[in-house]
PDB file of C-alpha atoms in Angstrom:
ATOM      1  CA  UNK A   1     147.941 -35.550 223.825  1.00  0.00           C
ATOM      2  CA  UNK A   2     147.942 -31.729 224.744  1.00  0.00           C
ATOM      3  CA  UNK A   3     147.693 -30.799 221.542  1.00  0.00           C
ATOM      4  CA  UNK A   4     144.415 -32.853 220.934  1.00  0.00           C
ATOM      5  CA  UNK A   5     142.968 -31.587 224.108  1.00  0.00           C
ATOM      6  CA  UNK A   6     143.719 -28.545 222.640  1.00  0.00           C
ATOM      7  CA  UNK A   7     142.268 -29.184 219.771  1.00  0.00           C
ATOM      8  CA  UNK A   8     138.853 -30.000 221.183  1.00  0.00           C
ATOM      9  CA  UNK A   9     138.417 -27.123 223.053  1.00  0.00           C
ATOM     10  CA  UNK A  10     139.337 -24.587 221.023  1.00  0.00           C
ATOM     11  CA  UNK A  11     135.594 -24.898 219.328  1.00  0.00           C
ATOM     12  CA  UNK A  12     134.372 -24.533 223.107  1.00  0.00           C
ATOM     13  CA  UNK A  13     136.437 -21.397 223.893  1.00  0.00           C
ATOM     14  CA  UNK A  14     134.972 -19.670 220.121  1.00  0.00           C
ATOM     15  CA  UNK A  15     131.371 -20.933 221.148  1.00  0.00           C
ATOM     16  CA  UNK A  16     131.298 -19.653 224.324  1.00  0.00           C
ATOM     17  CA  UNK A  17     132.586 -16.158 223.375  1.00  0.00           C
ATOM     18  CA  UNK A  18     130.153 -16.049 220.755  1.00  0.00           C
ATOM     19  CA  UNK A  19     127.194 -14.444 222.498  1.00  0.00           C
ATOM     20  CA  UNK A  20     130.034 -11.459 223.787  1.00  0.00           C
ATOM     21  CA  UNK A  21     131.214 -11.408 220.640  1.00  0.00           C
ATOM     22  CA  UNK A  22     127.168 -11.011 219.368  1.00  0.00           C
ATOM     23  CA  UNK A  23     126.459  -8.443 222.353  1.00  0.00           C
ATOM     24  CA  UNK A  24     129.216  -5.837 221.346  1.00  0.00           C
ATOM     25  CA  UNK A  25     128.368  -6.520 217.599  1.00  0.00           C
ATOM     26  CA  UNK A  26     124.890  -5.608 218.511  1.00  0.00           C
ATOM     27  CA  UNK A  27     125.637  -2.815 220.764  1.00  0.00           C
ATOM     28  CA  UNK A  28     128.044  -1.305 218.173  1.00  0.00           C
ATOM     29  CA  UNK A  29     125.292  -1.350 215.960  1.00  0.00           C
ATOM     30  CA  UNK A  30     122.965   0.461 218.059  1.00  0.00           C
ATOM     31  CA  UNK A  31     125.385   2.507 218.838  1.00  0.00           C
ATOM     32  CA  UNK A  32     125.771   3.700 215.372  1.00  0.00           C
ATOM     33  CA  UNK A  33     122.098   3.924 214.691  1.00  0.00           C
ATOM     34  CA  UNK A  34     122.032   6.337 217.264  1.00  0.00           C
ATOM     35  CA  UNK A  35     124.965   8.411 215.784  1.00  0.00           C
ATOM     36  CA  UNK A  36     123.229   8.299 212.300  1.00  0.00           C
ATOM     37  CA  UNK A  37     119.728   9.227 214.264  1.00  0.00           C
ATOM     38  CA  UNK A  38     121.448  12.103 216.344  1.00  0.00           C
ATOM     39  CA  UNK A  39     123.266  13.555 212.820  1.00  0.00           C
ATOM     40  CA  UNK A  40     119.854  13.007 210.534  1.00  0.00           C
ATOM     41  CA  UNK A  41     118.545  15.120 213.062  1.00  0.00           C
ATOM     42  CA  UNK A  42     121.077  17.557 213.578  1.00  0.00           C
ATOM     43  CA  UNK A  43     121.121  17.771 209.360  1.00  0.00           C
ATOM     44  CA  UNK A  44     117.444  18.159 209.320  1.00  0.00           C
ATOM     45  CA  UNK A  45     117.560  20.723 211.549  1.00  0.00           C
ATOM     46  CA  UNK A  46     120.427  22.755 209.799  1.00  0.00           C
ATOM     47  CA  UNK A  47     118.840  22.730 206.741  1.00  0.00           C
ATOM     48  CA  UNK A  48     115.728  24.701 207.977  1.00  0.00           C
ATOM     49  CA  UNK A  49     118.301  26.950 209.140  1.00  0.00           C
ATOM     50  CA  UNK A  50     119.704  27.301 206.343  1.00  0.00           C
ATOM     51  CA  UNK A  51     116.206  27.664 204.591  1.00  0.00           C
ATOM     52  CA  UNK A  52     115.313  29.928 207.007  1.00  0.00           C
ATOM     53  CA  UNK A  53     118.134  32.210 206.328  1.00  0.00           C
ATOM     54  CA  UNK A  54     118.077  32.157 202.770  1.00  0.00           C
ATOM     55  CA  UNK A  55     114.117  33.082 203.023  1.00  0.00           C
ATOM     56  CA  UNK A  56     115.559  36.217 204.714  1.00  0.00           C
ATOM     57  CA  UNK A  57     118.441  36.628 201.799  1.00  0.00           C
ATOM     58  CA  UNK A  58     115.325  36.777 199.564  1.00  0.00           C
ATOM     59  CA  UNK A  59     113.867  39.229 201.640  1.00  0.00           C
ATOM     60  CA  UNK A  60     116.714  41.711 201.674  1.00  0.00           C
ATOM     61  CA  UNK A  61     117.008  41.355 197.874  1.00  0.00           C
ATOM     62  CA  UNK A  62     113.786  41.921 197.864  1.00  0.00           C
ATOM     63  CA  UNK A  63     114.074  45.444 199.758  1.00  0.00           C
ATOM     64  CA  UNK A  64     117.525  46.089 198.301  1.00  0.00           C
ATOM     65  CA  UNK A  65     115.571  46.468 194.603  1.00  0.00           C
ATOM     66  CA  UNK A  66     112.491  48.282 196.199  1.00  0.00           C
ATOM     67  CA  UNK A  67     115.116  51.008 197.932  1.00  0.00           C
ATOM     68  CA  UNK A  68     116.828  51.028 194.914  1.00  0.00           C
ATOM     69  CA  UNK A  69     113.378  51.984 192.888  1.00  0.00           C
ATOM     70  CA  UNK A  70     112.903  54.346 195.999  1.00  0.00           C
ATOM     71  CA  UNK A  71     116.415  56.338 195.461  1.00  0.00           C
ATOM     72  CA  UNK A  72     115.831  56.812 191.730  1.00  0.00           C
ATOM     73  CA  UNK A  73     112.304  57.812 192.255  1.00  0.00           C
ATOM     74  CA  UNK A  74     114.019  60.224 194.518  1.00  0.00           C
ATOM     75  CA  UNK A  75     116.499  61.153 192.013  1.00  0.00           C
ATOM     76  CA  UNK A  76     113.889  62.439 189.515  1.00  0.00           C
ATOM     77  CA  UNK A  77     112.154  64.460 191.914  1.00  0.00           C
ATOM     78  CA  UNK A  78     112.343  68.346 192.015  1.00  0.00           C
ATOM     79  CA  UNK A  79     111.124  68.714 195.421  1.00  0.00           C
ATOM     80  CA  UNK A  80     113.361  67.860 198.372  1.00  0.00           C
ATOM     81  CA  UNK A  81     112.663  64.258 199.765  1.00  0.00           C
ATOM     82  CA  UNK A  82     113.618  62.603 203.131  1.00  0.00           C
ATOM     83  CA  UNK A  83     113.521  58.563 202.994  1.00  0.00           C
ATOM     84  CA  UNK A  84     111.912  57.016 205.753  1.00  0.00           C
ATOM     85  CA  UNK A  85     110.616  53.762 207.212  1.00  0.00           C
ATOM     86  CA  UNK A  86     106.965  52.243 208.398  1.00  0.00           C
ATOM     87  CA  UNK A  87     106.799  51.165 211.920  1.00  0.00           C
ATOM     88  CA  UNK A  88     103.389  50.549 212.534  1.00  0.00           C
ATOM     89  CA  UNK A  89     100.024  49.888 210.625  1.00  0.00           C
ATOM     90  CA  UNK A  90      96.678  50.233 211.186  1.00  0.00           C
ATOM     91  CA  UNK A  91      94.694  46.889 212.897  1.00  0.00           C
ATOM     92  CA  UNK A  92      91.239  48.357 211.496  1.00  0.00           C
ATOM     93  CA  UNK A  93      90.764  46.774 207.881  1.00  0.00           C
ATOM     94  CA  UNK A  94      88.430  50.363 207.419  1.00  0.00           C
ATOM     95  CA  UNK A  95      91.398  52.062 208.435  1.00  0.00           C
ATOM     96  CA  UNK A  96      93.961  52.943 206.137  1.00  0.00           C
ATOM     97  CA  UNK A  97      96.682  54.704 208.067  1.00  0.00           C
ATOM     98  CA  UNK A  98     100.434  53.848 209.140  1.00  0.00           C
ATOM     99  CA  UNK A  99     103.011  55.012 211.431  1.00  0.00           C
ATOM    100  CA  UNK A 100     106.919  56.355 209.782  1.00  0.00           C
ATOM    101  CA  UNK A 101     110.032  57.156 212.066  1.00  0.00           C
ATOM    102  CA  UNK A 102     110.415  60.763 211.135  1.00  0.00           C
ATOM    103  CA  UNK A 103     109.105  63.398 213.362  1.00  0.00           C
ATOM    104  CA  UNK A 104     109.178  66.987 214.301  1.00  0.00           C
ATOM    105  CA  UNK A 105     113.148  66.181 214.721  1.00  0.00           C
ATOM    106  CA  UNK A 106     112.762  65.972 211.055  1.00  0.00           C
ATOM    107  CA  UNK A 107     110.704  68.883 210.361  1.00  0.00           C
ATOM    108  CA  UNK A 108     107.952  66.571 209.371  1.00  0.00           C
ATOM    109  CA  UNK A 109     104.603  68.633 209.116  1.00  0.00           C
ATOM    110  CA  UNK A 110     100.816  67.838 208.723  1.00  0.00           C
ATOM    111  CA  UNK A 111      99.696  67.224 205.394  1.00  0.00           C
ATOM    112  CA  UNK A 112     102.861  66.668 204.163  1.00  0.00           C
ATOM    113  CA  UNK A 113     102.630  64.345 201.018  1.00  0.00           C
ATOM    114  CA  UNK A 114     104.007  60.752 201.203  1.00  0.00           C
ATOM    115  CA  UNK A 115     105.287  58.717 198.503  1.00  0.00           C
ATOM    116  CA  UNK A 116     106.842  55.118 197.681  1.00  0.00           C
ATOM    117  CA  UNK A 117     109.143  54.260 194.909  1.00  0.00           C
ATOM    118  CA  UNK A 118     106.018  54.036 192.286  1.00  0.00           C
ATOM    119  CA  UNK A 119     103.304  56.944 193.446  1.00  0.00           C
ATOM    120  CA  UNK A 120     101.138  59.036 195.703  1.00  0.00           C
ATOM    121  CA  UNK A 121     100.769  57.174 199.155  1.00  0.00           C
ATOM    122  CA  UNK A 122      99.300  59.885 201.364  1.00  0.00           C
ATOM    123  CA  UNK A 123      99.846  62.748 203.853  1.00  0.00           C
ATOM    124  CA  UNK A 124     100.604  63.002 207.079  1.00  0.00           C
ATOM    125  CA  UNK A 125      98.097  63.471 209.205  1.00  0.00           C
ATOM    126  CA  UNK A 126      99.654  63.711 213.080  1.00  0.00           C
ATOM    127  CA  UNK A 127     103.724  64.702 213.909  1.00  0.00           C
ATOM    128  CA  UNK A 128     105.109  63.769 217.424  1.00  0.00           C
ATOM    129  CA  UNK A 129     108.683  63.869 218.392  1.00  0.00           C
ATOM    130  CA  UNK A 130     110.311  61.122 216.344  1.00  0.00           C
ATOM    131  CA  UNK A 131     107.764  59.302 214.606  1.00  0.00           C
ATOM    132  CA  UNK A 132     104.246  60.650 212.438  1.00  0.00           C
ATOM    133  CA  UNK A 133     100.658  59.242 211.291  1.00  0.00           C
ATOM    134  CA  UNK A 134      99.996  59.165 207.668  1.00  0.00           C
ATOM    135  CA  UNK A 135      96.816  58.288 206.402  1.00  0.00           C
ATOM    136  CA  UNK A 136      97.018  56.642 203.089  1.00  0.00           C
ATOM    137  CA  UNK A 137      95.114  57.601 200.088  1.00  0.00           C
ATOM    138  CA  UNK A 138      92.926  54.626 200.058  1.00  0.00           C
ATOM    139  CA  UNK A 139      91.170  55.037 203.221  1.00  0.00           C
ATOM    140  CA  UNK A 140      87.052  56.107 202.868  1.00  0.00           C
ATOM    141  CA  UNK A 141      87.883  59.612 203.953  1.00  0.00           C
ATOM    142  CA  UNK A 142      90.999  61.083 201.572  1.00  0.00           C
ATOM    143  CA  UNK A 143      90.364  62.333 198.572  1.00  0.00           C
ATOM    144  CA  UNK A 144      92.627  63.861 196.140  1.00  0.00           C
ATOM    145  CA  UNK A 145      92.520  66.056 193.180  1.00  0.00           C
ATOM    146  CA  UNK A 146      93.815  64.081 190.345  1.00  0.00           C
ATOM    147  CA  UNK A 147      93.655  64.656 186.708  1.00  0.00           C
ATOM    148  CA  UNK A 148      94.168  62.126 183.473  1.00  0.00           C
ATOM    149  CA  UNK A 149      97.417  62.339 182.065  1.00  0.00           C
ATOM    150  CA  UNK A 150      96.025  61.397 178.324  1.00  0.00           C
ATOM    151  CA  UNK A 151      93.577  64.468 178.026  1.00  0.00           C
ATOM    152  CA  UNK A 152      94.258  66.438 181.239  1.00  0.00           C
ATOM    153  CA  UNK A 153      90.352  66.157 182.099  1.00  0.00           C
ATOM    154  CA  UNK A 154      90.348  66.478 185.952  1.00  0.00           C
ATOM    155  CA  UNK A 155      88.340  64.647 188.794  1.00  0.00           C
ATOM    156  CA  UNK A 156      88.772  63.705 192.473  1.00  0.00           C
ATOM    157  CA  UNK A 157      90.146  60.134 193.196  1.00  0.00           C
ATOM    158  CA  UNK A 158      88.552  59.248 196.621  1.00  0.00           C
ATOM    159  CA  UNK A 159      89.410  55.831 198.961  1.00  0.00           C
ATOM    160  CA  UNK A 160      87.025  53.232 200.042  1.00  0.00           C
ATOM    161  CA  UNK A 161      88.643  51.469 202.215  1.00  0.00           C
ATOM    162  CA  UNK A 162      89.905  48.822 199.662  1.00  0.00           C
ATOM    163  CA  UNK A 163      94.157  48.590 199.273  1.00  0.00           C
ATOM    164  CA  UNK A 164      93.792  47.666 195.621  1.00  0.00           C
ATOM    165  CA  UNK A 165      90.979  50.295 194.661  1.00  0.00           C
ATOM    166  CA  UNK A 166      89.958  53.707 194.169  1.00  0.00           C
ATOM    167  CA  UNK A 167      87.089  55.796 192.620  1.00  0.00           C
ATOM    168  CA  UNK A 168      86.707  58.862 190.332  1.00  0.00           C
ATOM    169  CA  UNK A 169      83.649  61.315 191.534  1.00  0.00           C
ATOM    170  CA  UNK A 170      81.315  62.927 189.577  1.00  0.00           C
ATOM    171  CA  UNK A 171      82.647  61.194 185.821  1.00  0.00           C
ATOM    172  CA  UNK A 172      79.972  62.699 183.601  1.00  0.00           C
ATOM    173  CA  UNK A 173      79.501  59.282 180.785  1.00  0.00           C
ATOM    174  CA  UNK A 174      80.569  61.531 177.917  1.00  0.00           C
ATOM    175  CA  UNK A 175      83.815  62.394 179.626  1.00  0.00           C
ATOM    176  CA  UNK A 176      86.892  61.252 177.845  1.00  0.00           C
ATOM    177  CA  UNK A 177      87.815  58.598 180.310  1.00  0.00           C
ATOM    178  CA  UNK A 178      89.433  54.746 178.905  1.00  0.00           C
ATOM    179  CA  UNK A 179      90.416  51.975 180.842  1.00  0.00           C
ATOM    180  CA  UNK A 180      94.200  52.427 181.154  1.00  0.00           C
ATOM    181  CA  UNK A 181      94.280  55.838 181.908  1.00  0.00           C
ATOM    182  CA  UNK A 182      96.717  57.180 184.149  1.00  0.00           C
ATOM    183  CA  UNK A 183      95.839  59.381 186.751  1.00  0.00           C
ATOM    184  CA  UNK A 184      98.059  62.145 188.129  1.00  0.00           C
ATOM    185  CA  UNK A 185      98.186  64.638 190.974  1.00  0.00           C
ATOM    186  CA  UNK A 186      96.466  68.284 189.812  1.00  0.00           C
ATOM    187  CA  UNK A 187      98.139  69.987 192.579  1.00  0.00           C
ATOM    188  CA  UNK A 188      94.942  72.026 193.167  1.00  0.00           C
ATOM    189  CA  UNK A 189      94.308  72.803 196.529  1.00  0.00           C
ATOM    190  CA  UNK A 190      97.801  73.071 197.219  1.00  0.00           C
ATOM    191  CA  UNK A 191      98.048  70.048 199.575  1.00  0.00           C
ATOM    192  CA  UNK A 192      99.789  67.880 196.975  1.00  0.00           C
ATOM    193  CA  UNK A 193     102.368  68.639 194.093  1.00  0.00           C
ATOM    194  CA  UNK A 194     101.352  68.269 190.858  1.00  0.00           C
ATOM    195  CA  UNK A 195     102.666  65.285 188.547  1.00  0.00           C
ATOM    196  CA  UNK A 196     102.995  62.643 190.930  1.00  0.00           C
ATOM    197  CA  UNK A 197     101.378  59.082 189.652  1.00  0.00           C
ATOM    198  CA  UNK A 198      98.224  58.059 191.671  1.00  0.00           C
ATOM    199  CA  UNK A 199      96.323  55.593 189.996  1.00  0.00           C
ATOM    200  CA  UNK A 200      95.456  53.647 186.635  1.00  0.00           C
ATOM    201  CA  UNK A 201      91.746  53.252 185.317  1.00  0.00           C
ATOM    202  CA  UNK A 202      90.903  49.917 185.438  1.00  0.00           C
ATOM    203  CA  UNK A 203      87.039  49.815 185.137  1.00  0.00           C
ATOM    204  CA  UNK A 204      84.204  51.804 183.760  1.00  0.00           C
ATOM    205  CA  UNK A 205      80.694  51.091 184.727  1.00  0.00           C
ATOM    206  CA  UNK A 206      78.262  53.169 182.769  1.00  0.00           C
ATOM    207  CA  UNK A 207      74.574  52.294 184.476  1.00  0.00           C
ATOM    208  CA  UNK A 208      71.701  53.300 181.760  1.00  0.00           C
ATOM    209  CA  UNK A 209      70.037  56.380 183.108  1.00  0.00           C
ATOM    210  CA  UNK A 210      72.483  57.605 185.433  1.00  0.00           C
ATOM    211  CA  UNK A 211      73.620  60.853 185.918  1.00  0.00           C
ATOM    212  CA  UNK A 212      77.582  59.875 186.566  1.00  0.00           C
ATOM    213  CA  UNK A 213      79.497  56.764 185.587  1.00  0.00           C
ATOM    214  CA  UNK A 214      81.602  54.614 187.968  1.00  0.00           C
ATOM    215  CA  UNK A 215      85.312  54.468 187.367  1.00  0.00           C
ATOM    216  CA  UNK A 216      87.339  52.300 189.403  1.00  0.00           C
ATOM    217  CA  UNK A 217      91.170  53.230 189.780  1.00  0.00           C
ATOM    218  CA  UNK A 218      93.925  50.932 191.174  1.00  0.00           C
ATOM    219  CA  UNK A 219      96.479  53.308 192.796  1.00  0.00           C
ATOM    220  CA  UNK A 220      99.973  53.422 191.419  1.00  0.00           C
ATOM    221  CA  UNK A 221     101.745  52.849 194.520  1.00  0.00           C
ATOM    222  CA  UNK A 222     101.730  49.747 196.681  1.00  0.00           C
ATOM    223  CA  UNK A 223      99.997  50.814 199.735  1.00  0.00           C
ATOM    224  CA  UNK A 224      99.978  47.985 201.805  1.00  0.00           C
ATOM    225  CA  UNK A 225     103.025  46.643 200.720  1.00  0.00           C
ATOM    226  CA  UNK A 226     105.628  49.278 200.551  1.00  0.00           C
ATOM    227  CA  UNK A 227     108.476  49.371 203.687  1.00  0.00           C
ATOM    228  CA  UNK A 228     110.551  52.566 202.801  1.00  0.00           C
ATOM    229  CA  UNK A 229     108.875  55.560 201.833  1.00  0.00           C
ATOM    230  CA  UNK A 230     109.584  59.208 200.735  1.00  0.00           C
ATOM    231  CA  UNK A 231     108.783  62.146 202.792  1.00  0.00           C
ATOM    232  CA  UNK A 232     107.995  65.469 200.113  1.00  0.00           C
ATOM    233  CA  UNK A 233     109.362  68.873 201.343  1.00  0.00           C
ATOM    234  CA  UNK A 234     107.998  71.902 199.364  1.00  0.00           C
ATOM    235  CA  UNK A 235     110.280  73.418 197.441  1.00  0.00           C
ATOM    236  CA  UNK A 236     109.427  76.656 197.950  1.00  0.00           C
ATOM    237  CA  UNK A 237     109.599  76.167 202.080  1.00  0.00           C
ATOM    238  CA  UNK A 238     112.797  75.649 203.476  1.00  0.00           C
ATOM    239  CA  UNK A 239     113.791  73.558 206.254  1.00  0.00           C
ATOM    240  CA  UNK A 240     114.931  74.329 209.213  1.00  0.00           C
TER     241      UNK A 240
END
């Protein structure tokens, strides 16, 4: 008899702790959305750290080549050369000048010539304590003596203002000029050395009539671009 009463109510007892049994099947469920929602997240989030930092891997590769470029540019030069880095920039688009962390501390002088790992960038201009103003040979008001390495015909390369443009003055049309040519440093005037790269001739406009053609030059070193830079020391000047 017990064991029939038993019997019956064991389907009662399984019924009855079916919605418990529902509840923590449910709530274990939830549960583990919310672990697999918490770690999606946490992934998601690690991997744009990880993105992030291998962005900036890229980015010191990047400037491990260009100091690289920088030391053997250095290497092949006969005047004495002092590496150093850009810290500020201009905010005027018209204004080409930047800011490098050398100084008077580093015998840094005005109109000192300023190169990157590919050309001519420009000169300083103004020398404080630990830190100087160069203004870059792009900007409306530099010019520089420059002459074409093909035929040795010189010119002035002048700035307007434009990172990725120059101009020659005064190109008479039957000068010996050809899209391609590279332009060089003269060293006349005595403000830069002669031999250093400056530009490349990229476009000739001859207008019919006019007394000078227009020669547009892309300069040789990337002037908005370029981090480290070399500082030239005259050979013939010693430091102190």
């Amino acid at each position: 008899m017990d064991s029939f009463v038993d019997n019956i109510t064991i389907p009662f007892h399984f019924v009855s702790n079916v919605p418990s049994d529902l509840l923590g099947w449910l709530s274990n469920i939830t549960v583990k959305r919310t672990d697999l929602e918490s770690e999606n997240t946490r992934l998601i989030q690690e991997n744009l750290i990880y993105k992030g930092k291998l962005q900036r891997m890229g980015e010191l590769k990047t400037e491990n080549i260009r100091l690289r470029l920088l030391l053997n540019a250095a290497e092949l030069l006969m005047d004495e050369v002092l590496v150093t880095e850009v810290i500020g920039v201009s905010v005027t688009p018209k204004i080409h000048t930047l800011v490098i962390n050398r100084g008077l501390n580093d015998d840094v002088y005005v109109g000192q010539p300023v190169l990157d790992s590919d050309g001519l960038m420009g000169q300083v201009t103004r020398v404080h304590e630990n830190f100087s103003s160069v203004l870059l040979i792009t900007d409306s008001t530099h010019a520089i003596p420059v002459q074409v390495l093909r035929t040795g015909m010189r010119s002035t390369a002048e700035g307007i203002s434009d990172f990725k443009k120059m101009r020659l003055r005064f190109i008479s049309p039957t000068a010996d000029v050809k899209v391609g040519d590279q332009l060089v440093s003269s060293g006349l005037g005595g403000r830069f050395p002669s031999g250093y790269p400056v530009g490349i001739v990229t476009a000739i406009d001859q207008k019919l009539g006019a007394n000078f053609v227009n020669v547009e030059v892309t300069p040789t070193a990337h002037v908005n671009e370029s981090k480290h830079l070399l500082l030239i020391f005259d050979a013939t000047k010693k430091r102190s």
